[in-house]
Amino acid sequence: MTPSLDFALNAADSALRTLFAKPRASRACPTLADQTTELSTEDKALSGALMRVNHVGEVCAQALYAAQALGTRDAALRRHFLQASREEGDHLAWTRERLDELGARPSLLNPLWYAGAFGLGLVASRLGDRVSLGFVVETERQVEAHLASHLERLPEGDHASRAIVAQMKDDEAQHAREAEDAGALQLPAPVRALMRSAAKVMTTTAHYV
């Protein structure tokens, strides 16, 4: 089997696992000690919608890293992307588990979100490794800001969701720093603005669908 075919099969396997298999975390789900979560029906619905959006973000993260690992020719950078993907896999598992606990469903459009994110990641990788890393930095920074806004919007009593989101926020910031240290190129302002607009469409839609 040629390396390129092997990488392509790994990317396909990642897609199938992300969209159709039950995700498993390598780290324990974050919790707040001595804090129990009791939510009203209204708060439960809000938390479910917000965590669905966060789960979509993790579906997209799996797609982006799989595409960028497929697109780079640098073995060390490929390992970097795959390691980041594994860490993001914890987020995928945590958010899915929390959705189940809240009685909420994942987005019905997850295959579409995955395909779109994979395409963006592949395009970024074709523009060069430094651009690809720059795409990671900007994505993670936007996700970090998005998670910070969710910490403000989540019900105060939803300690379970808040603990997950707080840990995710810290991890995303770390991934951005690692990409910068690896030589990321800062993306032009219009590209960053376009990414924010696309993310806004996705998060708004995923809140309901």
XYZ file of C-alpha atoms in Angstrom:
209
model
C 0.000 0.000 0.000
C 1.439 3.397 -0.972
C 1.759 6.097 1.725
C -0.720 8.385 -0.041
C -3.343 5.643 -0.170
C -2.675 4.802 3.465
C -3.180 8.452 4.467
C -6.378 8.653 2.400
C -7.777 5.531 4.065
C -6.944 6.963 7.479
C -8.822 10.146 6.551
C -11.839 8.112 5.465
C -11.690 6.111 8.687
C -11.607 9.353 10.685
C -14.725 10.590 8.891
C -16.658 7.395 9.558
C -15.625 7.292 13.213
C -16.468 10.956 13.767
C -19.897 10.792 12.153
C -21.137 7.313 12.982
C -19.190 5.750 15.879
C -19.550 6.521 19.564
C -16.557 8.716 20.463
C -14.333 7.637 23.340
C -12.216 10.047 25.345
C -8.687 9.339 26.527
C -9.125 11.819 29.396
C -11.809 11.863 32.043
C -14.630 14.302 31.427
C -14.017 17.548 33.359
C -16.188 18.125 36.417
C -16.538 20.702 39.153
C -16.037 19.038 42.510
C -19.007 19.097 44.899
C -21.205 20.798 42.293
C -24.395 19.115 41.123
C -26.384 20.224 38.102
C -30.122 20.795 38.433
C -31.755 22.581 35.516
C -35.197 23.864 34.689
C -36.766 22.739 31.425
C -35.880 26.069 29.827
C -32.263 26.000 31.018
C -31.894 22.388 29.918
C -33.057 23.298 26.413
C -30.603 26.218 26.246
C -27.708 24.073 27.429
C -28.632 21.392 24.908
C -28.607 23.886 22.040
C -25.270 25.383 23.086
C -23.624 22.010 23.564
C -24.944 20.907 20.162
C -23.113 23.872 18.651
C -19.964 22.909 20.551
C -20.277 19.320 19.350
C -20.504 20.570 15.758
C -17.302 22.506 16.358
C -15.575 19.300 17.388
C -16.906 17.450 14.341
C -15.364 20.204 12.228
C -12.097 20.016 14.183
C -11.794 16.331 13.353
C -12.383 17.119 9.685
C -9.891 19.977 9.594
C -7.071 18.064 11.226
C -7.713 14.947 9.127
C -7.548 17.038 5.946
C -4.434 18.898 7.016
C -2.685 15.673 8.008
C -3.598 14.262 4.595
C -2.407 17.363 2.745
C 1.013 17.939 4.297
C 4.171 16.210 3.098
C 6.006 16.946 6.345
C 5.969 13.837 8.528
C 6.561 15.782 11.754
C 3.746 18.196 10.955
C 1.457 15.285 10.107
C 2.150 13.841 13.549
C 1.379 17.259 15.045
C -2.014 17.392 13.313
C -2.880 13.831 14.286
C -1.978 14.460 17.931
C -4.143 17.579 17.974
C -6.942 15.534 16.420
C -6.700 12.965 19.209
C -6.913 15.710 21.836
C -9.899 17.231 20.049
C -11.396 13.740 20.064
C -11.767 14.093 23.837
C -13.860 17.204 23.235
C -15.980 15.312 20.728
C -16.662 12.573 23.280
C -17.341 14.985 26.146
C -19.801 17.110 24.179
C -21.621 14.077 22.815
C -21.903 12.585 26.291
C -23.247 15.867 27.633
C -25.802 16.048 24.809
C -27.044 12.607 25.802
C -27.292 13.651 29.450
C -29.311 16.712 28.475
C -31.617 14.680 26.240
C -30.492 16.719 23.237
C -29.482 15.452 19.800
C -26.427 16.223 17.657
C -26.875 18.432 14.631
C -28.698 16.744 11.776
C -26.262 18.461 9.416
C -23.076 16.954 10.843
C -22.123 15.221 7.556
C -22.405 18.577 5.786
C -20.345 20.358 8.446
C -17.695 17.639 8.260
C -17.478 17.778 4.466
C -17.197 21.565 4.424
C -14.509 21.648 7.107
C -12.561 18.864 5.412
C -12.596 20.792 2.158
C -11.343 23.957 3.864
C -8.585 22.053 5.619
C -7.465 20.436 2.391
C -7.375 23.785 0.586
C -5.347 25.304 3.416
C -2.869 22.430 3.316
C -2.395 22.844 -0.437
C -1.367 26.469 0.124
C 1.623 25.398 2.186
C 2.382 24.221 5.685
C 2.769 27.702 7.177
C -0.613 28.741 5.763
C -2.144 25.525 7.034
C -0.773 26.236 10.511
C -2.034 29.801 10.253
C -5.462 28.406 9.520
C -5.201 26.359 12.726
C -4.218 29.426 14.756
C -7.097 31.533 13.483
C -9.602 28.697 13.832
C -8.556 27.950 17.403
C -8.609 31.614 18.371
C -12.126 31.995 17.023
C -13.226 28.812 18.777
C -11.676 30.020 22.026
C -13.646 33.271 21.794
C -16.790 31.336 20.925
C -16.374 29.099 23.979
C -15.808 32.136 26.181
C -19.155 33.504 24.987
C -20.799 30.184 25.830
C -19.453 30.367 29.370
C -21.386 33.616 29.645
C -24.552 32.147 28.091
C -24.721 28.746 29.775
C -27.040 28.632 32.796
C -25.135 29.339 36.008
C -26.383 26.073 37.461
C -25.146 23.927 34.580
C -21.868 23.053 36.268
C -21.365 19.950 34.114
C -21.480 21.813 30.788
C -19.475 24.744 32.130
C -16.635 22.480 33.294
C -16.430 20.874 29.845
C -16.470 24.186 27.998
C -13.832 25.709 30.283
C -11.439 22.811 29.658
C -12.101 22.925 25.935
C -11.319 26.647 25.912
C -7.952 26.042 27.581
C -7.113 23.241 25.138
C -7.974 25.360 22.089
C -5.697 28.141 23.308
C -2.894 25.606 23.714
C -3.396 24.289 20.183
C -3.170 27.828 18.821
C 0.098 28.429 20.685
C 1.545 25.159 19.429
C 0.664 26.044 15.833
C 2.301 29.462 16.257
C 5.437 27.829 17.653
C 5.482 25.486 14.642
C 5.796 28.461 12.277
C 2.249 29.535 11.464
C 1.776 32.370 9.003
C -0.772 35.013 10.014
C -3.711 34.970 7.625
C -4.802 38.202 5.897
C -7.576 40.174 7.598
C -10.163 39.507 4.831
C -9.587 35.753 5.175
C -10.015 35.944 8.952
C -13.222 37.928 8.501
C -14.556 35.388 5.994
C -13.813 32.586 8.462
C -15.745 34.414 11.175
C -18.712 34.865 8.851
C -18.737 31.187 7.880
C -18.497 30.178 11.535
C -21.424 32.459 12.372
C -23.616 30.724 9.794
C -22.638 27.318 11.132
C -23.156 28.109 14.813
C -26.470 29.870 14.218
C -27.822 26.971 12.176
C -26.512 24.276 14.517
C -28.206 25.956 17.479
C -31.534 24.764 16.031
C -30.796 22.005 13.498
